[in-house]
PDB file of C-alpha atoms in Angstrom:
ATOM      1  CA  UNK G  21     -18.786 -11.858 -10.329  1.00 46.00           C
ATOM      2  CA  UNK G  22     -17.111 -14.193 -12.811  1.00 55.00           C
ATOM      3  CA  UNK G  23     -19.963 -13.555 -15.258  1.00 61.00           C
ATOM      4  CA  UNK G  24     -19.372  -9.802 -14.993  1.00 57.00           C
ATOM      5  CA  UNK G  25     -15.644 -10.239 -15.603  1.00 56.00           C
ATOM      6  CA  UNK G  26     -16.327 -12.550 -18.533  1.00 59.00           C
ATOM      7  CA  UNK G  27     -18.447  -9.839 -20.182  1.00 59.00           C
ATOM      8  CA  UNK G  28     -15.438  -7.508 -20.055  1.00 57.00           C
ATOM      9  CA  UNK G  29     -13.111  -9.929 -21.853  1.00 58.00           C
ATOM     10  CA  UNK G  30     -12.401  -9.653 -25.581  1.00 59.00           C
ATOM     11  CA  UNK G  31     -14.584 -11.844 -27.825  1.00 64.00           C
ATOM     12  CA  UNK G  32     -13.239 -15.366 -28.170  1.00 61.00           C
ATOM     13  CA  UNK G  33     -11.403 -15.321 -24.825  1.00 59.00           C
ATOM     14  CA  UNK G  34     -11.580 -18.708 -23.127  1.00 60.00           C
ATOM     15  CA  UNK G  35     -13.299 -18.653 -19.767  1.00 58.00           C
ATOM     16  CA  UNK G  36     -12.986 -22.351 -18.994  1.00 58.00           C
ATOM     17  CA  UNK G  37     -10.030 -21.812 -16.663  1.00 60.00           C
ATOM     18  CA  UNK G  38     -10.720 -21.532 -12.954  1.00 64.00           C
ATOM     19  CA  UNK G  39     -10.810 -18.074 -11.438  1.00 65.00           C
ATOM     20  CA  UNK G  40      -8.526 -17.320  -8.474  1.00 70.00           C
ATOM     21  CA  UNK G  41      -8.581 -14.053  -6.599  1.00 76.00           C
ATOM     22  CA  UNK G  42      -5.868 -12.910  -4.188  1.00 78.00           C
ATOM     23  CA  UNK G  43      -5.583  -9.940  -1.853  1.00 76.00           C
ATOM     24  CA  UNK G  44      -2.177  -8.295  -1.459  1.00 79.00           C
ATOM     25  CA  UNK G  45      -0.758  -5.612   0.838  1.00 77.00           C
ATOM     26  CA  UNK G  46       2.145  -4.109  -1.070  1.00 75.00           C
ATOM     27  CA  UNK G  47       2.938  -1.607   1.715  1.00 72.00           C
ATOM     28  CA  UNK G  48       4.725  -4.207   3.851  1.00 69.00           C
ATOM     29  CA  UNK G  49       7.774  -4.724   1.631  1.00 63.00           C
ATOM     30  CA  UNK G  50       7.998  -1.629  -0.529  1.00 57.00           C
ATOM     31  CA  UNK G  51      11.378  -0.455   0.786  1.00 57.00           C
ATOM     32  CA  UNK G  52      14.492  -2.067   2.201  1.00 54.00           C
ATOM     33  CA  UNK G  53      14.130  -3.708   5.566  1.00 48.00           C
ATOM     34  CA  UNK G  54      16.517  -2.767   8.325  1.00 40.00           C
ATOM     35  CA  UNK G  55      18.326  -5.169  10.639  1.00 37.00           C
ATOM     36  CA  UNK G  56      16.514  -8.135   9.131  1.00 45.00           C
ATOM     37  CA  UNK G  57      13.209  -7.083  10.626  1.00 44.00           C
ATOM     38  CA  UNK G  58      10.129  -6.358   8.543  1.00 45.00           C
ATOM     39  CA  UNK G  59       9.000  -2.778   8.757  1.00 44.00           C
ATOM     40  CA  UNK G  60       5.655  -1.414   7.697  1.00 44.00           C
ATOM     41  CA  UNK G  61       6.054   1.347   5.162  1.00 45.00           C
ATOM     42  CA  UNK G  62       3.357   4.007   5.300  1.00 47.00           C
ATOM     43  CA  UNK G  63       1.275   3.988   2.126  1.00 46.00           C
ATOM     44  CA  UNK G  64       2.188   7.622   1.529  1.00 47.00           C
ATOM     45  CA  UNK G  65       5.869   6.747   0.962  1.00 57.00           C
ATOM     46  CA  UNK G  66       5.493   4.398  -1.999  1.00 66.00           C
ATOM     47  CA  UNK G  67       3.449   4.228  -5.160  1.00 79.00           C
ATOM     48  CA  UNK G  68       1.964   1.559  -7.361  1.00 83.00           C
ATOM     49  CA  UNK G  69       1.592   4.178 -10.095  1.00 86.00           C
ATOM     50  CA  UNK G  70       4.889   3.396 -11.891  1.00 89.00           C
ATOM     51  CA  UNK G  71       3.985  -0.273 -12.342  1.00 88.00           C
ATOM     52  CA  UNK G  72       0.529   0.511 -13.691  1.00 88.00           C
ATOM     53  CA  UNK G  73       1.462   3.552 -15.782  1.00 90.00           C
ATOM     54  CA  UNK G  74       4.298   1.810 -17.655  1.00 93.00           C
ATOM     55  CA  UNK G  75       3.605   0.500 -21.157  1.00 94.00           C
ATOM     56  CA  UNK G  76       3.698  -3.032 -19.697  1.00 93.00           C
ATOM     57  CA  UNK G  77       2.966  -4.177 -16.151  1.00 93.00           C
ATOM     58  CA  UNK G  78       4.756  -7.336 -15.093  1.00 94.00           C
ATOM     59  CA  UNK G  79       2.719  -9.618 -12.848  1.00 92.00           C
ATOM     60  CA  UNK G  80       4.896 -12.242 -11.197  1.00 93.00           C
ATOM     61  CA  UNK G  81       3.176 -14.952  -9.174  1.00 93.00           C
ATOM     62  CA  UNK G  82       5.421 -17.191  -7.082  1.00 95.00           C
ATOM     63  CA  UNK G  83       4.409 -20.352  -5.225  1.00 96.00           C
ATOM     64  CA  UNK G  84       6.818 -21.711  -2.630  1.00 97.00           C
ATOM     65  CA  UNK G  85       8.180 -25.174  -3.355  1.00 97.00           C
ATOM     66  CA  UNK G  86       7.672 -27.939  -0.806  1.00 97.00           C
ATOM     67  CA  UNK G  87       9.890 -27.397   2.219  1.00 97.00           C
ATOM     68  CA  UNK G  88      10.417 -23.692   1.489  1.00 98.00           C
ATOM     69  CA  UNK G  89       9.056 -20.890   3.661  1.00 96.00           C
ATOM     70  CA  UNK G  90       8.595 -17.143   3.471  1.00 94.00           C
ATOM     71  CA  UNK G  91      11.935 -16.818   5.252  1.00 95.00           C
ATOM     72  CA  UNK G  92      13.543 -18.369   2.159  1.00 97.00           C
ATOM     73  CA  UNK G  93      11.888 -16.074  -0.386  1.00 96.00           C
ATOM     74  CA  UNK G  94      11.708 -12.697   1.359  1.00 94.00           C
ATOM     75  CA  UNK G  95      15.462 -11.968   1.154  1.00 94.00           C
ATOM     76  CA  UNK G  96      15.458 -12.929  -2.541  1.00 96.00           C
ATOM     77  CA  UNK G  97      12.554 -10.635  -3.418  1.00 94.00           C
ATOM     78  CA  UNK G  98      14.143  -7.801  -1.449  1.00 92.00           C
ATOM     79  CA  UNK G  99      17.484  -8.312  -3.192  1.00 94.00           C
ATOM     80  CA  UNK G 100      15.852  -8.226  -6.618  1.00 95.00           C
ATOM     81  CA  UNK G 101      13.762  -5.179  -5.674  1.00 92.00           C
ATOM     82  CA  UNK G 102      16.845  -3.304  -4.479  1.00 92.00           C
ATOM     83  CA  UNK G 103      18.933  -4.232  -7.554  1.00 95.00           C
ATOM     84  CA  UNK G 104      16.137  -3.080  -9.847  1.00 95.00           C
ATOM     85  CA  UNK G 105      15.891   0.227  -7.966  1.00 92.00           C
ATOM     86  CA  UNK G 106      19.617   0.727  -8.503  1.00 94.00           C
ATOM     87  CA  UNK G 107      19.347  -0.233 -12.201  1.00 95.00           C
ATOM     88  CA  UNK G 108      16.518   2.251 -12.738  1.00 94.00           C
ATOM     89  CA  UNK G 109      19.002   5.065 -12.107  1.00 94.00           C
ATOM     90  CA  UNK G 110      20.885   4.192 -15.300  1.00 95.00           C
ATOM     91  CA  UNK G 111      18.551   2.033 -17.418  1.00 93.00           C
ATOM     92  CA  UNK G 112      15.660   3.541 -19.328  1.00 94.00           C
ATOM     93  CA  UNK G 113      12.400   1.615 -19.567  1.00 95.00           C
ATOM     94  CA  UNK G 114      12.328   0.251 -16.018  1.00 95.00           C
ATOM     95  CA  UNK G 115       9.592   1.589 -13.711  1.00 94.00           C
ATOM     96  CA  UNK G 116      10.317   1.152 -10.016  1.00 91.00           C
ATOM     97  CA  UNK G 117       9.636   0.353  -7.295  1.00 90.00           C
ATOM     98  CA  UNK G 118       9.118  -3.370  -7.715  1.00 91.00           C
ATOM     99  CA  UNK G 119       6.336  -4.114  -5.273  1.00 91.00           C
ATOM    100  CA  UNK G 120       5.792  -7.559  -3.812  1.00 92.00           C
ATOM    101  CA  UNK G 121       3.545  -9.130  -1.230  1.00 91.00           C
ATOM    102  CA  UNK G 122       2.445 -12.422   0.261  1.00 91.00           C
ATOM    103  CA  UNK G 123      -1.166 -13.242  -0.536  1.00 90.00           C
ATOM    104  CA  UNK G 124      -3.680 -13.116   2.283  1.00 88.00           C
ATOM    105  CA  UNK G 125      -5.474 -16.256   1.119  1.00 88.00           C
ATOM    106  CA  UNK G 126      -2.471 -18.574   0.660  1.00 91.00           C
ATOM    107  CA  UNK G 127       0.768 -18.019   2.616  1.00 91.00           C
ATOM    108  CA  UNK G 128       2.666 -20.050  -0.008  1.00 94.00           C
ATOM    109  CA  UNK G 129       1.790 -17.597  -2.819  1.00 94.00           C
ATOM    110  CA  UNK G 130       3.536 -14.276  -3.414  1.00 94.00           C
ATOM    111  CA  UNK G 131       3.064 -11.669  -6.129  1.00 93.00           C
ATOM    112  CA  UNK G 132       5.257  -8.903  -7.510  1.00 93.00           C
ATOM    113  CA  UNK G 133       4.513  -5.932  -9.780  1.00 92.00           C
ATOM    114  CA  UNK G 134       6.918  -3.944 -11.906  1.00 93.00           C
ATOM    115  CA  UNK G 135       6.638  -1.705 -14.947  1.00 95.00           C
ATOM    116  CA  UNK G 136       8.596  -2.018 -18.205  1.00 96.00           C
ATOM    117  CA  UNK G 137       8.748  -0.244 -21.553  1.00 96.00           C
ATOM    118  CA  UNK G 138       8.886  -3.633 -23.282  1.00 95.00           C
ATOM    119  CA  UNK G 139       9.482  -7.342 -22.767  1.00 94.00           C
ATOM    120  CA  UNK G 140      12.853  -6.798 -24.453  1.00 95.00           C
ATOM    121  CA  UNK G 141      13.934  -4.318 -21.748  1.00 96.00           C
ATOM    122  CA  UNK G 142      12.827  -6.850 -19.126  1.00 94.00           C
ATOM    123  CA  UNK G 143      14.938  -9.561 -20.778  1.00 94.00           C
ATOM    124  CA  UNK G 144      17.984  -7.276 -21.073  1.00 95.00           C
ATOM    125  CA  UNK G 145      17.832  -6.241 -17.420  1.00 95.00           C
ATOM    126  CA  UNK G 146      17.243  -9.805 -16.215  1.00 93.00           C
ATOM    127  CA  UNK G 147      20.114 -11.156 -18.310  1.00 94.00           C
ATOM    128  CA  UNK G 148      22.675  -9.115 -16.377  1.00 95.00           C
ATOM    129  CA  UNK G 149      25.214 -11.236 -14.522  1.00 96.00           C
ATOM    130  CA  UNK G 150      24.356  -9.617 -11.190  1.00 95.00           C
ATOM    131  CA  UNK G 151      20.914 -11.291 -11.259  1.00 96.00           C
ATOM    132  CA  UNK G 152      22.250 -14.780 -12.016  1.00 95.00           C
ATOM    133  CA  UNK G 153      22.767 -16.151  -8.529  1.00 96.00           C
ATOM    134  CA  UNK G 154      19.642 -14.636  -6.970  1.00 96.00           C
ATOM    135  CA  UNK G 155      17.497 -15.894  -9.878  1.00 95.00           C
ATOM    136  CA  UNK G 156      19.013 -19.385  -9.601  1.00 96.00           C
ATOM    137  CA  UNK G 157      18.169 -19.443  -5.899  1.00 97.00           C
ATOM    138  CA  UNK G 158      14.675 -18.088  -6.601  1.00 96.00           C
ATOM    139  CA  UNK G 159      14.059 -20.880  -9.142  1.00 96.00           C
ATOM    140  CA  UNK G 160      14.989 -23.408  -6.446  1.00 97.00           C
ATOM    141  CA  UNK G 161      12.703 -21.694  -3.942  1.00 98.00           C
ATOM    142  CA  UNK G 162       9.478 -21.098  -5.872  1.00 97.00           C
ATOM    143  CA  UNK G 163       7.609 -21.956  -9.032  1.00 96.00           C
ATOM    144  CA  UNK G 164       6.518 -18.858 -10.844  1.00 91.00           C
ATOM    145  CA  UNK G 165       4.481 -17.470 -13.658  1.00 92.00           C
ATOM    146  CA  UNK G 166       5.127 -14.103 -15.227  1.00 91.00           C
ATOM    147  CA  UNK G 167       2.857 -12.126 -17.509  1.00 90.00           C
ATOM    148  CA  UNK G 168       3.082  -8.667 -19.044  1.00 91.00           C
ATOM    149  CA  UNK G 169      -0.122  -6.653 -19.278  1.00 89.00           C
ATOM    150  CA  UNK G 170      -0.490  -3.498 -21.404  1.00 89.00           C
ATOM    151  CA  UNK G 171      -2.930  -1.390 -19.386  1.00 79.00           C
ATOM    152  CA  UNK G 172      -4.668   1.519 -21.028  1.00 74.00           C
ATOM    153  CA  UNK G 173      -6.189   4.551 -19.394  1.00 65.00           C
ATOM    154  CA  UNK G 174      -9.948   4.425 -19.787  1.00 55.00           C
ATOM    155  CA  UNK G 175     -10.850   7.558 -17.877  1.00 50.00           C
TER     156      UNK G 175
END
């Protein structure tokens, strides 16, 4: 499988890094949770299309820090998701919903997807004061890596 993926990469792309594959169920946390209890959202009520149809798709991978649990990170991800949904009503270039999930393979790893018009829009939205405290807490809860991928339609 790695050989097949390698053939699809642009010439000169390094393939010496290890390959990690995760499975995610974004339906579990796609909308606000009520009364603190997780609710399963039917797949028909949310869409991954905005994240993948935006000019850039943000991939955020978070790994819980030692001593932290999913109970520490879930409220933070939900708060960010809900704030972004509210921002999308007045800010152009933000494609919601933000979808996030815990990986099947490693309960310490989470991933989130969100669409943006540009990295600059992402920076402007994230720099708002209302994200300060939740982002500070998130940084103390998990290590993370963020990338922006410009997908193109090939069909």
